[in-house]
mmCIF file with all atom_site columns, N, CA and C in Angstrom:
data_model
loop_
_atom_site.group_PDB
_atom_site.id
_atom_site.type_symbol
_atom_site.label_atom_id
_atom_site.label_alt_id
_atom_site.label_comp_id
_atom_site.label_asym_id
_atom_site.label_entity_id
_atom_site.label_seq_id
_atom_site.pdbx_PDB_ins_code
_atom_site.Cartn_x
_atom_site.Cartn_y
_atom_site.Cartn_z
_atom_site.occupancy
_atom_site.B_iso_or_equiv
_atom_site.pdbx_formal_charge
_atom_site.auth_seq_id
_atom_site.auth_comp_id
_atom_site.auth_asym_id
_atom_site.auth_atom_id
_atom_site.pdbx_PDB_model_num
ATOM 1   N N  . MET A 1 1  ? -7.389 -41.360 132.741 1.00 94.00 ? 717 MET A N  1
ATOM 2   C CA . MET A 1 1  ? -6.291 -41.728 132.163 1.00 94.00 ? 717 MET A CA 1
ATOM 3   C C  . MET A 1 1  ? -6.691 -43.752 131.893 1.00 94.00 ? 717 MET A C  1
ATOM 4   N N  . LYS A 1 2  ? -5.908 -44.144 130.174 1.00 98.00 ? 718 LYS A N  1
ATOM 5   C CA . LYS A 1 2  ? -6.949 -45.287 129.621 1.00 98.00 ? 718 LYS A CA 1
ATOM 6   C C  . LYS A 1 2  ? -5.903 -46.236 129.667 1.00 98.00 ? 718 LYS A C  1
ATOM 7   N N  . ASN A 1 3  ? -6.081 -47.419 129.947 1.00 98.00 ? 719 ASN A N  1
ATOM 8   C CA . ASN A 1 3  ? -5.222 -48.236 129.773 1.00 98.00 ? 719 ASN A CA 1
ATOM 9   C C  . ASN A 1 3  ? -5.791 -48.981 128.391 1.00 98.00 ? 719 ASN A C  1
ATOM 10  N N  . ILE A 1 4  ? -4.612 -49.714 127.721 1.00 98.00 ? 720 ILE A N  1
ATOM 11  C CA . ILE A 1 4  ? -4.715 -49.925 126.398 1.00 98.00 ? 720 ILE A CA 1
ATOM 12  C C  . ILE A 1 4  ? -3.707 -51.453 125.878 1.00 98.00 ? 720 ILE A C  1
ATOM 13  N N  . PHE A 1 5  ? -4.402 -52.644 125.648 1.00 98.00 ? 721 PHE A N  1
ATOM 14  C CA . PHE A 1 5  ? -3.864 -53.601 125.642 1.00 98.00 ? 721 PHE A CA 1
ATOM 15  C C  . PHE A 1 5  ? -3.746 -54.142 124.349 1.00 98.00 ? 721 PHE A C  1
ATOM 16  N N  . VAL A 1 6  ? -2.955 -54.405 123.829 1.00 97.00 ? 722 VAL A N  1
ATOM 17  C CA . VAL A 1 6  ? -1.974 -54.750 122.385 1.00 97.00 ? 722 VAL A CA 1
ATOM 18  C C  . VAL A 1 6  ? -1.988 -55.862 122.223 1.00 97.00 ? 722 VAL A C  1
ATOM 19  N N  . ILE A 1 7  ? -2.528 -56.967 121.630 1.00 96.00 ? 723 ILE A N  1
ATOM 20  C CA . ILE A 1 7  ? -2.084 -58.628 121.689 1.00 96.00 ? 723 ILE A CA 1
ATOM 21  C C  . ILE A 1 7  ? -1.422 -58.952 120.400 1.00 96.00 ? 723 ILE A C  1
ATOM 22  N N  . GLY A 1 8  ? -0.099 -59.381 120.671 1.00 94.00 ? 724 GLY A N  1
ATOM 23  C CA . GLY A 1 8  ? 0.590  -59.382 119.847 1.00 94.00 ? 724 GLY A CA 1
ATOM 24  C C  . GLY A 1 8  ? 1.372  -58.151 119.240 1.00 94.00 ? 724 GLY A C  1
ATOM 25  N N  . ALA A 1 9  ? 2.906  -58.351 118.857 1.00 95.00 ? 725 ALA A N  1
ATOM 26  C CA . ALA A 1 9  ? 4.131  -57.456 118.775 1.00 95.00 ? 725 ALA A CA 1
ATOM 27  C C  . ALA A 1 9  ? 4.755  -58.034 117.808 1.00 95.00 ? 725 ALA A C  1
ATOM 28  N N  . GLY A 1 10 ? 4.104  -58.784 116.770 1.00 92.00 ? 726 GLY A N  1
ATOM 29  C CA . GLY A 1 10 ? 4.445  -58.492 115.266 1.00 92.00 ? 726 GLY A CA 1
ATOM 30  C C  . GLY A 1 10 ? 4.748  -57.012 114.513 1.00 92.00 ? 726 GLY A C  1
ATOM 31  N N  . ARG A 1 11 ? 4.865  -57.839 113.254 1.00 92.00 ? 727 ARG A N  1
ATOM 32  C CA . ARG A 1 11 ? 5.262  -56.873 112.352 1.00 92.00 ? 727 ARG A CA 1
ATOM 33  C C  . ARG A 1 11 ? 4.290  -55.760 112.020 1.00 92.00 ? 727 ARG A C  1
ATOM 34  N N  . SER A 1 12 ? 3.210  -56.330 112.240 1.00 92.00 ? 728 SER A N  1
ATOM 35  C CA . SER A 1 12 ? 2.117  -55.364 111.786 1.00 92.00 ? 728 SER A CA 1
ATOM 36  C C  . SER A 1 12 ? 1.365  -54.582 112.981 1.00 92.00 ? 728 SER A C  1
ATOM 37  N N  . ALA A 1 13 ? 2.501  -54.661 114.174 1.00 94.00 ? 729 ALA A N  1
ATOM 38  C CA . ALA A 1 13 ? 1.518  -54.019 115.176 1.00 94.00 ? 729 ALA A CA 1
ATOM 39  C C  . ALA A 1 13 ? 2.564  -52.696 115.993 1.00 94.00 ? 729 ALA A C  1
ATOM 40  N N  . THR A 1 14 ? 3.767  -53.292 114.991 1.00 95.00 ? 730 THR A N  1
ATOM 41  C CA . THR A 1 14 ? 4.865  -52.190 115.301 1.00 95.00 ? 730 THR A CA 1
ATOM 42  C C  . THR A 1 14 ? 3.980  -50.534 114.980 1.00 95.00 ? 730 THR A C  1
ATOM 43  N N  . THR A 1 15 ? 3.905  -50.046 114.335 1.00 96.00 ? 731 THR A N  1
ATOM 44  C CA . THR A 1 15 ? 3.184  -49.254 113.556 1.00 96.00 ? 731 THR A CA 1
ATOM 45  C C  . THR A 1 15 ? 2.072  -48.516 114.859 1.00 96.00 ? 731 THR A C  1
ATOM 46  N N  . LEU A 1 16 ? 1.051  -49.459 115.262 1.00 97.00 ? 732 LEU A N  1
ATOM 47  C CA . LEU A 1 16 ? 0.270  -49.279 115.950 1.00 97.00 ? 732 LEU A CA 1
ATOM 48  C C  . LEU A 1 16 ? 0.755  -48.888 117.105 1.00 97.00 ? 732 LEU A C  1
ATOM 49  N N  . ILE A 1 17 ? 1.695  -49.832 118.303 1.00 97.00 ? 733 ILE A N  1
ATOM 50  C CA . ILE A 1 17 ? 2.205  -49.807 119.127 1.00 97.00 ? 733 ILE A CA 1
ATOM 51  C C  . ILE A 1 17 ? 3.159  -48.020 119.069 1.00 97.00 ? 733 ILE A C  1
ATOM 52  N N  . GLY A 1 18 ? 4.067  -47.888 118.343 1.00 97.00 ? 734 GLY A N  1
ATOM 53  C CA . GLY A 1 18 ? 4.399  -46.649 117.820 1.00 97.00 ? 734 GLY A CA 1
ATOM 54  C C  . GLY A 1 18 ? 3.702  -45.015 118.186 1.00 97.00 ? 734 GLY A C  1
ATOM 55  N N  . TYR A 1 19 ? 2.175  -45.160 117.197 1.00 98.00 ? 735 TYR A N  1
ATOM 56  C CA . TYR A 1 19 ? 1.395  -44.541 117.540 1.00 98.00 ? 735 TYR A CA 1
ATOM 57  C C  . TYR A 1 19 ? 0.882  -44.421 118.909 1.00 98.00 ? 735 TYR A C  1
ATOM 58  N N  . PHE A 1 20 ? 0.653  -45.303 119.526 1.00 98.00 ? 736 PHE A N  1
ATOM 59  C CA . PHE A 1 20 ? -0.003 -45.513 121.244 1.00 98.00 ? 736 PHE A CA 1
ATOM 60  C C  . PHE A 1 20 ? 1.287  -44.481 121.999 1.00 98.00 ? 736 PHE A C  1
ATOM 61  N N  . LEU A 1 21 ? 2.542  -44.860 122.200 1.00 98.00 ? 737 LEU A N  1
ATOM 62  C CA . LEU A 1 21 ? 3.444  -44.537 122.518 1.00 98.00 ? 737 LEU A CA 1
ATOM 63  C C  . LEU A 1 21 ? 3.634  -43.077 122.283 1.00 98.00 ? 737 LEU A C  1
ATOM 64  N N  . GLU A 1 22 ? 3.889  -42.698 121.334 1.00 97.00 ? 738 GLU A N  1
ATOM 65  C CA . GLU A 1 22 ? 4.040  -41.322 120.588 1.00 97.00 ? 738 GLU A CA 1
ATOM 66  C C  . GLU A 1 22 ? 3.120  -40.297 121.627 1.00 97.00 ? 738 GLU A C  1
ATOM 67  N N  . HIS A 1 23 ? 1.803  -40.858 121.489 1.00 98.00 ? 739 HIS A N  1
ATOM 68  C CA . HIS A 1 23 ? 0.807  -40.296 122.022 1.00 98.00 ? 739 HIS A CA 1
ATOM 69  C C  . HIS A 1 23 ? 0.450  -40.273 123.383 1.00 98.00 ? 739 HIS A C  1
ATOM 70  N N  . ALA A 1 24 ? 0.970  -41.642 124.070 1.00 98.00 ? 740 ALA A N  1
ATOM 71  C CA . ALA A 1 24 ? 0.997  -41.615 125.339 1.00 98.00 ? 740 ALA A CA 1
ATOM 72  C C  . ALA A 1 24 ? 0.204  -40.362 126.806 1.00 98.00 ? 740 ALA A C  1
ATOM 73  N N  . GLN A 1 25 ? 1.885  -40.155 126.506 1.00 97.00 ? 741 GLN A N  1
ATOM 74  C CA . GLN A 1 25 ? 1.344  -38.563 127.791 1.00 97.00 ? 741 GLN A CA 1
ATOM 75  C C  . GLN A 1 25 ? 0.907  -37.446 127.695 1.00 97.00 ? 741 GLN A C  1
ATOM 76  N N  . GLU A 1 26 ? 0.411  -37.167 126.064 1.00 98.00 ? 742 GLU A N  1
ATOM 77  C CA . GLU A 1 26 ? -0.542 -36.068 126.156 1.00 98.00 ? 742 GLU A CA 1
ATOM 78  C C  . GLU A 1 26 ? -2.233 -36.762 125.713 1.00 98.00 ? 742 GLU A C  1
ATOM 79  N N  . GLN A 1 27 ? -2.227 -38.185 126.049 1.00 98.00 ? 743 GLN A N  1
ATOM 80  C CA . GLN A 1 27 ? -3.465 -38.519 125.734 1.00 98.00 ? 743 GLN A CA 1
ATOM 81  C C  . GLN A 1 27 ? -3.860 -39.341 127.019 1.00 98.00 ? 743 GLN A C  1
ATOM 82  N N  . ASP A 1 28 ? -2.701 -39.291 128.059 1.00 98.00 ? 744 ASP A N  1
ATOM 83  C CA . ASP A 1 28 ? -2.650 -39.867 129.449 1.00 98.00 ? 744 ASP A CA 1
ATOM 84  C C  . ASP A 1 28 ? -3.231 -41.625 129.212 1.00 98.00 ? 744 ASP A C  1
ATOM 85  N N  . TRP A 1 29 ? -2.393 -42.452 128.278 1.00 98.00 ? 745 TRP A N  1
ATOM 86  C CA . TRP A 1 29 ? -2.772 -43.276 127.955 1.00 98.00 ? 745 TRP A CA 1
ATOM 87  C C  . TRP A 1 29 ? -1.368 -44.332 128.732 1.00 98.00 ? 745 TRP A C  1
ATOM 88  N N  . HIS A 1 30 ? -1.839 -45.809 128.918 1.00 98.00 ? 746 HIS A N  1
ATOM 89  C CA . HIS A 1 30 ? -0.580 -46.483 129.666 1.00 98.00 ? 746 HIS A CA 1
ATOM 90  C C  . HIS A 1 30 ? -0.593 -47.613 128.386 1.00 98.00 ? 746 HIS A C  1
ATOM 91  N N  . LEU A 1 31 ? 0.073  -48.125 128.366 1.00 98.00 ? 747 LEU A N  1
ATOM 92  C CA . LEU A 1 31 ? 0.172  -49.005 127.117 1.00 98.00 ? 747 LEU A CA 1
ATOM 93  C C  . LEU A 1 31 ? 0.565  -50.559 127.332 1.00 98.00 ? 747 LEU A C  1
ATOM 94  N N  . THR A 1 32 ? 0.000  -51.631 127.476 1.00 98.00 ? 748 THR A N  1
ATOM 95  C CA . THR A 1 32 ? 0.835  -52.829 127.704 1.00 98.00 ? 748 THR A CA 1
ATOM 96  C C  . THR A 1 32 ? 0.507  -54.036 126.657 1.00 98.00 ? 748 THR A C  1
ATOM 97  N N  . VAL A 1 33 ? 1.849  -54.387 126.118 1.00 98.00 ? 749 VAL A N  1
ATOM 98  C CA . VAL A 1 33 ? 1.940  -55.087 125.040 1.00 98.00 ? 749 VAL A CA 1
ATOM 99  C C  . VAL A 1 33 ? 2.111  -56.626 125.422 1.00 98.00 ? 749 VAL A C  1
ATOM 100 N N  . GLY A 1 34 ? 1.104  -57.318 124.775 1.00 97.00 ? 750 GLY A N  1
ATOM 101 C CA . GLY A 1 34 ? 1.418  -59.118 125.250 1.00 97.00 ? 750 GLY A CA 1
ATOM 102 C C  . GLY A 1 34 ? 1.515  -59.733 124.317 1.00 97.00 ? 750 GLY A C  1
ATOM 103 N N  . ASP A 1 35 ? 2.704  -60.495 124.225 1.00 96.00 ? 751 ASP A N  1
ATOM 104 C CA . ASP A 1 35 ? 3.061  -61.612 123.088 1.00 96.00 ? 751 ASP A CA 1
ATOM 105 C C  . ASP A 1 35 ? 3.796  -62.981 123.690 1.00 96.00 ? 751 ASP A C  1
ATOM 106 N N  . ILE A 1 36 ? 3.419  -63.713 123.216 1.00 96.00 ? 752 ILE A N  1
ATOM 107 C CA . ILE A 1 36 ? 4.645  -65.230 123.027 1.00 96.00 ? 752 ILE A CA 1
ATOM 108 C C  . ILE A 1 36 ? 5.889  -64.667 123.490 1.00 96.00 ? 752 ILE A C  1
ATOM 109 N N  . SER A 1 37 ? 6.668  -63.662 123.018 1.00 94.00 ? 753 SER A N  1
ATOM 110 C CA . SER A 1 37 ? 7.552  -63.527 123.315 1.00 94.00 ? 753 SER A CA 1
ATOM 111 C C  . SER A 1 37 ? 8.499  -62.215 124.106 1.00 94.00 ? 753 SER A C  1
ATOM 112 N N  . ALA A 1 38 ? 8.631  -62.553 124.928 1.00 92.00 ? 754 ALA A N  1
ATOM 113 C CA . ALA A 1 38 ? 8.753  -61.121 126.012 1.00 92.00 ? 754 ALA A CA 1
ATOM 114 C C  . ALA A 1 38 ? 9.926  -60.049 125.496 1.00 92.00 ? 754 ALA A C  1
ATOM 115 N N  . GLU A 1 39 ? 10.754 -60.914 124.989 1.00 94.00 ? 755 GLU A N  1
ATOM 116 C CA . GLU A 1 39 ? 11.922 -60.320 123.974 1.00 94.00 ? 755 GLU A CA 1
ATOM 117 C C  . GLU A 1 39 ? 11.475 -59.228 123.163 1.00 94.00 ? 755 GLU A C  1
ATOM 118 N N  . LEU A 1 40 ? 10.655 -59.694 122.037 1.00 95.00 ? 756 LEU A N  1
ATOM 119 C CA . LEU A 1 40 ? 10.176 -58.499 121.051 1.00 95.00 ? 756 LEU A CA 1
ATOM 120 C C  . LEU A 1 40 ? 8.843  -57.770 121.642 1.00 95.00 ? 756 LEU A C  1
ATOM 121 N N  . CYS A 1 41 ? 8.545  -57.967 122.696 1.00 96.00 ? 757 CYS A N  1
ATOM 122 C CA . CYS A 1 41 ? 7.527  -56.903 123.686 1.00 96.00 ? 757 CYS A CA 1
ATOM 123 C C  . CYS A 1 41 ? 8.451  -56.017 124.070 1.00 96.00 ? 757 CYS A C  1
ATOM 124 N N  . GLU A 1 42 ? 9.480  -56.246 124.834 1.00 96.00 ? 758 GLU A N  1
ATOM 125 C CA . GLU A 1 42 ? 9.991  -55.125 125.362 1.00 96.00 ? 758 GLU A CA 1
ATOM 126 C C  . GLU A 1 42 ? 10.905 -54.474 124.284 1.00 96.00 ? 758 GLU A C  1
ATOM 127 N N  . LYS A 1 43 ? 11.344 -54.834 123.331 1.00 95.00 ? 759 LYS A N  1
ATOM 128 C CA . LYS A 1 43 ? 11.705 -54.465 122.049 1.00 95.00 ? 759 LYS A CA 1
ATOM 129 C C  . LYS A 1 43 ? 10.777 -53.365 121.304 1.00 95.00 ? 759 LYS A C  1
ATOM 130 N N  . LYS A 1 44 ? 9.836  -53.646 121.113 1.00 95.00 ? 760 LYS A N  1
ATOM 131 C CA . LYS A 1 44 ? 8.754  -52.609 121.155 1.00 95.00 ? 760 LYS A CA 1
ATOM 132 C C  . LYS A 1 44 ? 8.498  -51.642 121.770 1.00 95.00 ? 760 LYS A C  1
ATOM 133 N N  . ILE A 1 45 ? 8.299  -51.796 122.634 1.00 96.00 ? 761 ILE A N  1
ATOM 134 C CA . ILE A 1 45 ? 8.401  -50.720 124.034 1.00 96.00 ? 761 ILE A CA 1
ATOM 135 C C  . ILE A 1 45 ? 9.033  -49.854 123.982 1.00 96.00 ? 761 ILE A C  1
ATOM 136 N N  . SER A 1 46 ? 10.579 -49.953 124.125 1.00 93.00 ? 762 SER A N  1
ATOM 137 C CA . SER A 1 46 ? 11.745 -49.447 124.207 1.00 93.00 ? 762 SER A CA 1
ATOM 138 C C  . SER A 1 46 ? 11.929 -48.745 125.217 1.00 93.00 ? 762 SER A C  1
ATOM 139 N N  . GLY A 1 47 ? 11.305 -49.026 126.683 1.00 94.00 ? 763 GLY A N  1
ATOM 140 C CA . GLY A 1 47 ? 11.722 -48.560 127.557 1.00 94.00 ? 763 GLY A CA 1
ATOM 141 C C  . GLY A 1 47 ? 11.075 -47.250 128.078 1.00 94.00 ? 763 GLY A C  1
ATOM 142 N N  . HIS A 1 48 ? 9.453  -46.962 127.377 1.00 97.00 ? 764 HIS A N  1
ATOM 143 C CA . HIS A 1 48 ? 9.106  -46.053 127.351 1.00 97.00 ? 764 HIS A CA 1
ATOM 144 C C  . HIS A 1 48 ? 8.174  -46.070 128.585 1.00 97.00 ? 764 HIS A C  1
ATOM 145 N N  . PRO A 1 49 ? 8.129  -44.855 129.342 1.00 97.00 ? 765 PRO A N  1
ATOM 146 C CA . PRO A 1 49 ? 7.756  -44.947 130.978 1.00 97.00 ? 765 PRO A CA 1
ATOM 147 C C  . PRO A 1 49 ? 6.131  -45.339 130.770 1.00 97.00 ? 765 PRO A C  1
ATOM 148 N N  . ARG A 1 50 ? 5.551  -45.384 129.900 1.00 98.00 ? 766 ARG A N  1
ATOM 149 C CA . ARG A 1 50 ? 4.057  -45.675 129.822 1.00 98.00 ? 766 ARG A CA 1
ATOM 150 C C  . ARG A 1 50 ? 3.719  -46.916 129.051 1.00 98.00 ? 766 ARG A C  1
ATOM 151 N N  . GLY A 1 51 ? 4.788  -47.443 128.927 1.00 97.00 ? 767 GLY A N  1
ATOM 152 C CA . GLY A 1 51 ? 4.545  -48.752 128.031 1.00 97.00 ? 767 GLY A CA 1
ATOM 153 C C  . GLY A 1 51 ? 4.721  -49.924 128.768 1.00 97.00 ? 767 GLY A C  1
ATOM 154 N N  . ARG A 1 52 ? 4.074  -51.092 128.645 1.00 97.00 ? 768 ARG A N  1
ATOM 155 C CA . ARG A 1 52 ? 4.852  -52.644 130.110 1.00 97.00 ? 768 ARG A CA 1
ATOM 156 C C  . ARG A 1 52 ? 4.493  -53.470 129.143 1.00 97.00 ? 768 ARG A C  1
ATOM 157 N N  . ALA A 1 53 ? 5.678  -54.318 129.127 1.00 97.00 ? 769 ALA A N  1
ATOM 158 C CA . ALA A 1 53 ? 5.633  -55.739 127.535 1.00 97.00 ? 769 ALA A CA 1
ATOM 159 C C  . ALA A 1 53 ? 5.359  -56.699 128.802 1.00 97.00 ? 769 ALA A C  1
ATOM 160 N N  . ILE A 1 54 ? 4.602  -57.624 128.411 1.00 96.00 ? 770 ILE A N  1
ATOM 161 C CA . ILE A 1 54 ? 4.111  -58.879 129.030 1.00 96.00 ? 770 ILE A CA 1
ATOM 162 C C  . ILE A 1 54 ? 4.598  -60.300 128.032 1.00 96.00 ? 770 ILE A C  1
ATOM 163 N N  . ALA A 1 55 ? 4.425  -61.225 128.379 1.00 95.00 ? 771 ALA A N  1
ATOM 164 C CA . ALA A 1 55 ? 4.378  -62.512 127.966 1.00 95.00 ? 771 ALA A CA 1
ATOM 165 C C  . ALA A 1 55 ? 3.601  -63.621 128.278 1.00 95.00 ? 771 ALA A C  1
ATOM 166 N N  . PHE A 1 56 ? 2.815  -64.198 127.151 1.00 89.00 ? 772 PHE A N  1
ATOM 167 C CA . PHE A 1 56 ? 1.404  -65.098 127.527 1.00 89.00 ? 772 PHE A CA 1
ATOM 168 C C  . PHE A 1 56 ? 1.825  -65.906 126.019 1.00 89.00 ? 772 PHE A C  1
ATOM 169 N N  . ASP A 1 57 ? 1.124  -67.284 126.623 1.00 82.00 ? 773 ASP A N  1
ATOM 170 C CA . ASP A 1 57 ? 0.831  -68.014 125.837 1.00 82.00 ? 773 ASP A CA 1
ATOM 171 C C  . ASP A 1 57 ? -0.490 -68.397 125.597 1.00 82.00 ? 773 ASP A C  1
#
């Protein structure tokens, strides 16, 4: 299992987050996305079981 942490959930991270979530099951990845906006992180994760959203400043 690998834990991946993406800092920032802005426009440029959308494709990266999507890629990680798309391949998370087969690669045994767990993705955490952190941003100042918890709402934006949750939106990017979209309830994926291998994704977690956190807010930080």
